[in-house]
C-alpha positions as CSV (number, residue, x, y, z in Angstrom):
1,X,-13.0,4.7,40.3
2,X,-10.3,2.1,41.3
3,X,-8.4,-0.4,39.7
4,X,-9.3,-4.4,41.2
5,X,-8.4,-7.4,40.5
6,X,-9.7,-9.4,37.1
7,X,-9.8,-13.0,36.3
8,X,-9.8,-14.6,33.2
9,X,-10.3,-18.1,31.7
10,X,-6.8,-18.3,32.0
11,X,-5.2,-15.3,33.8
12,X,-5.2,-13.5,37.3
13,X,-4.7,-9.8,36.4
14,X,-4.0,-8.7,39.9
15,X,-1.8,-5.8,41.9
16,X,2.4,-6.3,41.4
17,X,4.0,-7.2,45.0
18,X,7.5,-6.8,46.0
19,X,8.5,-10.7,45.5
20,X,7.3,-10.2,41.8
21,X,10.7,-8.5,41.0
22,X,12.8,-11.5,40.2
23,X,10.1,-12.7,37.4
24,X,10.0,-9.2,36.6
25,X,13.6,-8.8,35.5
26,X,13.7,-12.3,34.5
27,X,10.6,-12.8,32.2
28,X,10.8,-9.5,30.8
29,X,12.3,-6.5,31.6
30,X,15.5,-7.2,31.0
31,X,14.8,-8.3,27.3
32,X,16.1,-5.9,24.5
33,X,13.7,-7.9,22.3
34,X,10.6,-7.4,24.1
35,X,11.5,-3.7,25.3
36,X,12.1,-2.3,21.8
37,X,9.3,-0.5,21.0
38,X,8.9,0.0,24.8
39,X,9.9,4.4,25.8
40,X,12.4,2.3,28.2
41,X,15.4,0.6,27.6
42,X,15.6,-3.0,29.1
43,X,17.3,-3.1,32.7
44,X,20.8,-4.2,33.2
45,X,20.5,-5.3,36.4
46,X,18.3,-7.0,39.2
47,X,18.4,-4.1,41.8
48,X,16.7,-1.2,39.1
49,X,14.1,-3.4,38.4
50,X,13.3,-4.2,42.1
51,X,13.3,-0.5,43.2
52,X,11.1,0.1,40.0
53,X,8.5,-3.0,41.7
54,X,8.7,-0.9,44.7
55,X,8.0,2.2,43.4
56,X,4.4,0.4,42.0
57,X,3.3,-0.8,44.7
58,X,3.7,2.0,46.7
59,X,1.3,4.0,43.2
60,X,-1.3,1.6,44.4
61,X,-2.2,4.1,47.5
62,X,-3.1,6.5,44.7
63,X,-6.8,6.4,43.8
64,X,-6.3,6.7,40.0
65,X,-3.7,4.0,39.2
66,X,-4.2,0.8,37.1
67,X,-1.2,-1.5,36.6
68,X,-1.9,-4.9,36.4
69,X,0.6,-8.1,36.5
70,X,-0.7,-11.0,34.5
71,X,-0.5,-14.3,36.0
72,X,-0.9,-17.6,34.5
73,X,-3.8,-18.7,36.9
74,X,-2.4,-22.6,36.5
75,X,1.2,-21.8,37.0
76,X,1.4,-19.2,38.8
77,X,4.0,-17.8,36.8
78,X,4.3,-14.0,36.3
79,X,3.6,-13.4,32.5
80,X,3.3,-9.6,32.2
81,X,2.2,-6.3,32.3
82,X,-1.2,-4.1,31.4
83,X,-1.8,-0.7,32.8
84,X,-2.9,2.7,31.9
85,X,0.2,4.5,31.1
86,X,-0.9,8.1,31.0
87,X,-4.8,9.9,29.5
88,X,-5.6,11.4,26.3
89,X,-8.1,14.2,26.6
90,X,-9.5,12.4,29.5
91,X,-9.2,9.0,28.2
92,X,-7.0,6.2,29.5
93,X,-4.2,5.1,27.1
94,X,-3.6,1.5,27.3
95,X,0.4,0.0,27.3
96,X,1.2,-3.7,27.7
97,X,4.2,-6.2,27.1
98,X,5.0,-9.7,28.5
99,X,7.8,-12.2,28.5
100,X,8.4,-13.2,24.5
101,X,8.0,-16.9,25.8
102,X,4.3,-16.5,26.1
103,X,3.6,-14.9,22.9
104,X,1.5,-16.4,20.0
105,X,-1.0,-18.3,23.2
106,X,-4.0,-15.3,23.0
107,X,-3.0,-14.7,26.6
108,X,-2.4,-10.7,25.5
109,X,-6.1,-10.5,23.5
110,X,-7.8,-12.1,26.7
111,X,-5.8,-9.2,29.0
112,X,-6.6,-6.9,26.9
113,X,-10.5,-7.2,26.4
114,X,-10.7,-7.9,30.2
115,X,-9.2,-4.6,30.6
116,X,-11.4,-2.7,28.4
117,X,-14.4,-4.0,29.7
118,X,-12.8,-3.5,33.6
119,X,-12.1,0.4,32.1
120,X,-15.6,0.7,30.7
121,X,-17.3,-0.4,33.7
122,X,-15.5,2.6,35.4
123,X,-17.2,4.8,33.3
124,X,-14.4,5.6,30.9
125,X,-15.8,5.6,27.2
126,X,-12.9,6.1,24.9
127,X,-9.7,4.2,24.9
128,X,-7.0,4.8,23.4
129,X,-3.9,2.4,22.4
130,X,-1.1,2.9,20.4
131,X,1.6,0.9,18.8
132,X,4.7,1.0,16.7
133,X,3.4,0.1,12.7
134,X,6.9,-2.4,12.5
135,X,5.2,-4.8,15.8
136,X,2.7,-6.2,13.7
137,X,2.0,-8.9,16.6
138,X,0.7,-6.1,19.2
139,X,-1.6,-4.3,16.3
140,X,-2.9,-7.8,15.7
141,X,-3.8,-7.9,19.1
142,X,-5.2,-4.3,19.4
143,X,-7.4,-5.1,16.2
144,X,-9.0,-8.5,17.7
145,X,-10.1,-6.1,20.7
146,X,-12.2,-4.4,18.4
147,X,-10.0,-1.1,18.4
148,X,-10.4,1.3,15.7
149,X,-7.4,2.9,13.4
150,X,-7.7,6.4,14.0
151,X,-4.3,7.9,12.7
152,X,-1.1,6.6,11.8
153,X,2.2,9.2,13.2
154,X,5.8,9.6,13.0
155,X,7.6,10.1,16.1
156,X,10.2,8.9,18.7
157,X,9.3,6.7,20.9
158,X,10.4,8.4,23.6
159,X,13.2,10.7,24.4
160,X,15.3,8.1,25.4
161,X,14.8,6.7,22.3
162,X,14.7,9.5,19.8
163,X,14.7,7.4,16.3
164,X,11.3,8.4,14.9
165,X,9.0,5.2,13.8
166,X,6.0,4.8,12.7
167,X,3.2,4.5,15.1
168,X,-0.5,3.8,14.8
169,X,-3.0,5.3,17.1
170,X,-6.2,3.2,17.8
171,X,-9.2,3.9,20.0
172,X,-12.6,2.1,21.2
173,X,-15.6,4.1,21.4
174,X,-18.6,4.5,23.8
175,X,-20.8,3.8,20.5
176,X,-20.9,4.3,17.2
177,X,-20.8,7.9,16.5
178,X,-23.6,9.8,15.5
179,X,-23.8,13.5,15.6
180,X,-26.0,13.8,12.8
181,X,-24.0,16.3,10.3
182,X,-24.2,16.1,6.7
183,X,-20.9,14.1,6.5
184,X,-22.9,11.8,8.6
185,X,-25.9,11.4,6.0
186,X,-23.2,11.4,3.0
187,X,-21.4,8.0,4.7
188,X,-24.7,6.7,5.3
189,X,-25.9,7.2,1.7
190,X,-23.0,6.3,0.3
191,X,-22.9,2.5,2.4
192,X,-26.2,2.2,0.8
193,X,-25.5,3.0,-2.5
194,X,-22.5,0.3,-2.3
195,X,-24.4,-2.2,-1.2
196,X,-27.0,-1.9,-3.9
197,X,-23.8,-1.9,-6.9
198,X,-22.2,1.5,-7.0
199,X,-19.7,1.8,-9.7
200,X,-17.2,3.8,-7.5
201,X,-17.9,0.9,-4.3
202,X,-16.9,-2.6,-6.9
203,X,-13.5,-3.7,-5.5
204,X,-11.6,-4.9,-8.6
205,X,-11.3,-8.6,-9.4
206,X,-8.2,-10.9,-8.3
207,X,-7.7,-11.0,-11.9
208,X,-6.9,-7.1,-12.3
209,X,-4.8,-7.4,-9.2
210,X,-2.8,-10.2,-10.8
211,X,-2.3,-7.7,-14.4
212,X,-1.4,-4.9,-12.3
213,X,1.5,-6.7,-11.0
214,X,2.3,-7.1,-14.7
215,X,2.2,-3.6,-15.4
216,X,-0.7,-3.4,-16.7
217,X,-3.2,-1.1,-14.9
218,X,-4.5,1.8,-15.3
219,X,-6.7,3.9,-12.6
220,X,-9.1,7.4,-12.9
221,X,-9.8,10.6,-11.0
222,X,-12.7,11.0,-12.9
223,X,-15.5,9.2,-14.8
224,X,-13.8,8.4,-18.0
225,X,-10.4,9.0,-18.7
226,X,-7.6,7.5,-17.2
227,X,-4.7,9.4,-15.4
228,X,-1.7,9.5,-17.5
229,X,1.0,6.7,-15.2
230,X,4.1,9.8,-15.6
231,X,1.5,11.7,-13.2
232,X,2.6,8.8,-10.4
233,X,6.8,8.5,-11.0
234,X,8.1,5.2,-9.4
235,X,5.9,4.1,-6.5
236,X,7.9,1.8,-5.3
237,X,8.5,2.0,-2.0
238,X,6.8,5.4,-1.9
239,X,4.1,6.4,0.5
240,X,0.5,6.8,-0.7
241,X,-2.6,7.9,0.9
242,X,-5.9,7.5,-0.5
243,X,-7.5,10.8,0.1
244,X,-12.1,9.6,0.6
245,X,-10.5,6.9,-1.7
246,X,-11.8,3.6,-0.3
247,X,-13.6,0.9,-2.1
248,X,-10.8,-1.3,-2.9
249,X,-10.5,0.2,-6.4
250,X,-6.9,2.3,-6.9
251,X,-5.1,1.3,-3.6
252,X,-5.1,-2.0,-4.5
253,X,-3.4,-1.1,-7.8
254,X,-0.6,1.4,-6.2
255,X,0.3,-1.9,-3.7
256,X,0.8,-4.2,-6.6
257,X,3.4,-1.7,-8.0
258,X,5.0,-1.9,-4.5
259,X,4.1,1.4,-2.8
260,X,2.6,1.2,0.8
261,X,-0.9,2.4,1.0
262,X,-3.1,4.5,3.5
263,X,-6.6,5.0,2.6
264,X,-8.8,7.2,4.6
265,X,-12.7,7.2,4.0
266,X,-15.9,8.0,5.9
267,X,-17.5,5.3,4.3
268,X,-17.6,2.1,6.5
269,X,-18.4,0.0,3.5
270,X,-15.6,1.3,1.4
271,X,-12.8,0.6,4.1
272,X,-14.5,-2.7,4.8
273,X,-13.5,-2.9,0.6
274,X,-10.7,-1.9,1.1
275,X,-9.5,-4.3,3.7
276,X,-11.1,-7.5,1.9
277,X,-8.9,-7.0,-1.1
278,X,-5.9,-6.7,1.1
279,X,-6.5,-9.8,2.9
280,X,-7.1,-11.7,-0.4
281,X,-4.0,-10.4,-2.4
282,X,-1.9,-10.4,1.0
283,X,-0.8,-7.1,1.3
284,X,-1.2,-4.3,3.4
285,X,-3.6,-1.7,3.8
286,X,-3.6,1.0,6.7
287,X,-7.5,1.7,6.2
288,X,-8.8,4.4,8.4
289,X,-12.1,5.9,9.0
290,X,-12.1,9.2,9.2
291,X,-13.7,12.5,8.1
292,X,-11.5,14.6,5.6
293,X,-13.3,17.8,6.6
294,X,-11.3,17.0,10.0
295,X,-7.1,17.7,10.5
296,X,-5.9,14.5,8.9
297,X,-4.5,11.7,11.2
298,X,-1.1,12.2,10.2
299,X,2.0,13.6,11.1
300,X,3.5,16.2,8.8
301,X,5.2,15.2,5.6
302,X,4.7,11.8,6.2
303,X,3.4,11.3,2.4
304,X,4.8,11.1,-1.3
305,X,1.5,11.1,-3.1
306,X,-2.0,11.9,-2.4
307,X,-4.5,10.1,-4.8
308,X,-7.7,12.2,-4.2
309,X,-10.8,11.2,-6.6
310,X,-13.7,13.4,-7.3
311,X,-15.2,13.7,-3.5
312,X,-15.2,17.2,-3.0
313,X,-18.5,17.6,-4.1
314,X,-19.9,15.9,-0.8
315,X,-18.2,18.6,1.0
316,X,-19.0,22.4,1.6
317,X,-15.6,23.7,2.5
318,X,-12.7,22.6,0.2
319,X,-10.0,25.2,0.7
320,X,-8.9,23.0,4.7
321,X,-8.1,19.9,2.9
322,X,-5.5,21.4,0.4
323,X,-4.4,22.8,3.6
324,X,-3.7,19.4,5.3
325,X,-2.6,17.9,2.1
326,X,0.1,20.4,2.2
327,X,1.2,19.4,6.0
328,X,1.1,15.9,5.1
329,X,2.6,15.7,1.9
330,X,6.7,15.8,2.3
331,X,8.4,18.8,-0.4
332,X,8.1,17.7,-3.4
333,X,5.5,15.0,-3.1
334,X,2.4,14.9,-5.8
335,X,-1.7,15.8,-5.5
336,X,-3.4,13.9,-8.1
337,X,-7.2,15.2,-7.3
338,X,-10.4,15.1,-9.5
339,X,-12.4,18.0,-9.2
340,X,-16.3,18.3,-10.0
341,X,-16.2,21.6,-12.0
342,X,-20.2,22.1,-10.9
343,X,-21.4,22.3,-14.0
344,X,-23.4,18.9,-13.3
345,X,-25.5,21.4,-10.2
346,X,-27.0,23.7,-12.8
347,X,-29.3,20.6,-14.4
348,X,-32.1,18.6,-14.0
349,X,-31.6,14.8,-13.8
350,X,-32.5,14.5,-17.6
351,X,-29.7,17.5,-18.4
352,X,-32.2,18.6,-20.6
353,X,-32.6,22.2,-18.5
354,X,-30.8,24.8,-16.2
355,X,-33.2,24.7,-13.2
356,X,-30.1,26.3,-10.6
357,X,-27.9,28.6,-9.9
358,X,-24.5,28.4,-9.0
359,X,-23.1,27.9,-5.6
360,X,-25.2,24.9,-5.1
361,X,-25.5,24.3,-1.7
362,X,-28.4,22.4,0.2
363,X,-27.5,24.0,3.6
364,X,-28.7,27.1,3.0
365,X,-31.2,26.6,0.1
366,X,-34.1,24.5,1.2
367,X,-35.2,23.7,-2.8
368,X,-31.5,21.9,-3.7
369,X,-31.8,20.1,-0.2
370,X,-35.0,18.6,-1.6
371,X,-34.1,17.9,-4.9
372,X,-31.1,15.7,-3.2
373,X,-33.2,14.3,-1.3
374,X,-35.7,13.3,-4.0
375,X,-32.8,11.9,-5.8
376,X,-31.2,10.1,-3.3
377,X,-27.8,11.8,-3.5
378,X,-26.7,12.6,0.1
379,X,-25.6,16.3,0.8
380,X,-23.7,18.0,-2.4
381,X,-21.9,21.2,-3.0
382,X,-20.8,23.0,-6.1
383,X,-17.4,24.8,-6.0
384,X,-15.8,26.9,-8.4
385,X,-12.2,26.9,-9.8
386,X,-11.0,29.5,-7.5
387,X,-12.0,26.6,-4.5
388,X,-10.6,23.8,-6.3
389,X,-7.6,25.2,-8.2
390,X,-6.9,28.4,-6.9
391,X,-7.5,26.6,-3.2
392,X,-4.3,24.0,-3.9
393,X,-2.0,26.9,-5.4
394,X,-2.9,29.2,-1.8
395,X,-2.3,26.1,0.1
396,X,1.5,25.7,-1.4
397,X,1.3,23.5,-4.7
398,X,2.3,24.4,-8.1
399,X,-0.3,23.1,-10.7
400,X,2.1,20.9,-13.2
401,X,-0.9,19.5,-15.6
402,X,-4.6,19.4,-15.9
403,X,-7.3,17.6,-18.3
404,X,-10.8,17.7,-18.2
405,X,-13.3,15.0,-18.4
406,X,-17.4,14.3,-19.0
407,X,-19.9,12.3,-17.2
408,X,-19.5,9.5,-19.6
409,X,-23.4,9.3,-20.6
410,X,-26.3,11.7,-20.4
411,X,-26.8,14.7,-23.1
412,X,-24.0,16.7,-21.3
413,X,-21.5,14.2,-22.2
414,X,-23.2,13.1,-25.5
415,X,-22.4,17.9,-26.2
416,X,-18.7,17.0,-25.2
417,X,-19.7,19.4,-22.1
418,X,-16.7,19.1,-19.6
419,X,-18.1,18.5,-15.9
420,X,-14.5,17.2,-14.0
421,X,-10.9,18.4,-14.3
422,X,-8.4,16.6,-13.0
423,X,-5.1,18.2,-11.6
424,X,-1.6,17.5,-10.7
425,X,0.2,19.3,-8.8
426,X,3.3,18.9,-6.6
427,X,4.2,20.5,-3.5
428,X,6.9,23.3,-3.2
């Protein structure tokens, strides 16, 4: 693998020479504008940046170096820079600036995707890119690319610049991922079930958006009742995530009341919700993909409140995500969560009859895995209070308040049987 030259519609993405210094310092490098979320301070004066030219063009003898300048292929005129700034686990990590005169033209989008493919065709399957949250220009770039959110950190820069920011990590796969797990078949079912109406996939109207700016809102963990607003405090200008919360249902709500919003789901129709909402009421959404069963994409205490809805019935192993809510959750900050209390497991569809026992899980008992399957309901899991409560108290919190709820129809709810609790609890 070696890097080559690229051309563009518009650009020459080719090797850096020695007279390329002077445009260098000039165009860019000596900009405090364009350097500042750059892990170098801009130069001060013509002869660093020259040696630093030099010092490029003698990498090019290495086997394993891509650094491109861009060139205007009309003008001639040296625009920027795209290169591979260091590897992830193997995969290259992308960096890029140019001269502020030359933004808002595409010319970064077309260097970009032209580097991808280039990178791609060298066998590399992941990419990875990263950028500060505050330089909403370059993620608007990254996005166009068809990068994916993966995570969202708090860190310096570099340690020449130790200030932590904000920074979002994206990355382009080799395909779309498919291993096959039952998180897998729950994301698949669950796309399904919101494009044929699901209750939980309905983003809410413009209309509701437009009351909850008004104050008037109200939002659920579970089925039927609605979670008391003193369990929130002032969101304003707090940090929320949206725990397997997509659909564009309760994030929209904690934006209008002036928090800023995360949402991570494995559901690509729910974060595709998620987004659309944001675009229509202009706000913004940092909508991630992910699988919660994973380490969350987050740097430690980066969170006031986690809004988690009932979900941790589509998982087997609860006790790891009150483990990462506690990492990402700074002292003090809240766990609203709505917990399926698995009383729902023991009955048939009608709830006329107890026809299992209690765990309820489908990977080791072939007759639940069919009885899911016959009902359509992806891969579920019972878990008991010691999982769901006792699991958040282990993991750090202090349970403050808890209600429980019904199904909202069915003979279960029609008994008054409780099948959810919902729990609040803050982090010590």
């Amino acid at each position: 693998m070696a890097m080559r030259e690229i051309e563009t519609k518009r650009l020459k993405l080719r090797y850096f020479r020695l007279d390329d210094a002077r445009a260098y310092f000039d165009n860019w490098a000596s900009d405090p504008e364009v350097t500042r979320f750059l892990s170098w301070n801009p130069y001060q004066n013509f002869e660093d940046a020259a040696e630093y030219i030099a010092e490029i063009v003698e990498e090019y003898k290495k086997p394993d170096t891509y650094r491109w300048a861009i060139e205007n292929k009309e003008t001639g005129e040296l625009m920027g820079v795209i290169d591979v700034v260091g590897y992830h686990h193997g995969n290259p990590v992308i960096g890029y600036c140019s001269g502020k005169q030359f933004w808002g033209n595409g010319y970064m989008t077309e260097a970009l995707g032209a580097v991808v493919d280039a990178l791609k065709a060298d066998g590399f399957g992941t990419i990875v890119i990263e950028a500060a949250d505050e330089n909403k220009r370059s993620n608007a770039v990254i996005k166009k690319c068809g990068f994916e959110l993966v995570g969202t950190w708090e860190e310096p820069i570099s340690e020449i610049k130790p200030e932590p920011i904000l920074k979002n990590s994206y990355r382009i796969f080799p395909e779309k991922r498919k291993s096959g797990t039952y998180a897998d078949i729950n994301s698949e079912t669950i796309d399904r079930w919101v494009e044929e109406g699901w209750e939980w996939g309905k983003a809410i109207s413009h209309e509701e958006y437009v009351e909850a700016q008004k104050g008037n809102w109200d939002v659920g963990l579970t089925p039927t009742k609605k979670v008391p607003h003193e369990w929130f405090g002032d969101l304003k200008g707090k940090r929320v995530l949206g725990l397997a919360s997509g659909g564009g249902q309760q994030m929209p709500i904690f934006a209008s009341q002036g928090a800023n919003c995360w949402v991570l789901d494995f559901s690509e129709k729910q974060i595709e919700s998620e987004k659309m909402v944001a675009k229509r009421e202009d706000y913004e959404i940092h909508a991630i993909r992910a699988d919660m069963t994973k380490p969350l994409p987050f740097s430690d205490e980066m969170f006031d409140v986690i809004f988690h809805p009932v979900s941790n019935c589509y998982i087997k192993d609860v006790e790891p995500v009150w483990k990462e809510c506690a990492r990402v959750l700074k002292k003090g900050g809240r766990l609203l969560a709505g917990l399926d209390n698995g009383v729902n497991f023991l009955f048939d569809e009608d709830e006329m009859k107890v026809v299992n026992t209690l765990p309820f899980d489908p990977l080791v008992n072939e007759e639940q895995k069919r009885q899911l399957e016959k009902d359509d309901c992806g891969v579920q899991f019972s878990h008991d209070i010691s999982e769901q409560i006792g699991g958040q108290l282990r993991a750090g919190f202090k349970l403050v308040d808890v209600y429980d709820d019904t199904n909202g129809e069915g003979d279960l709810h029609e008994h008054g049987v409780p099948t959810f609790w919902a729990t609040l609890a803050v982090k010590e």
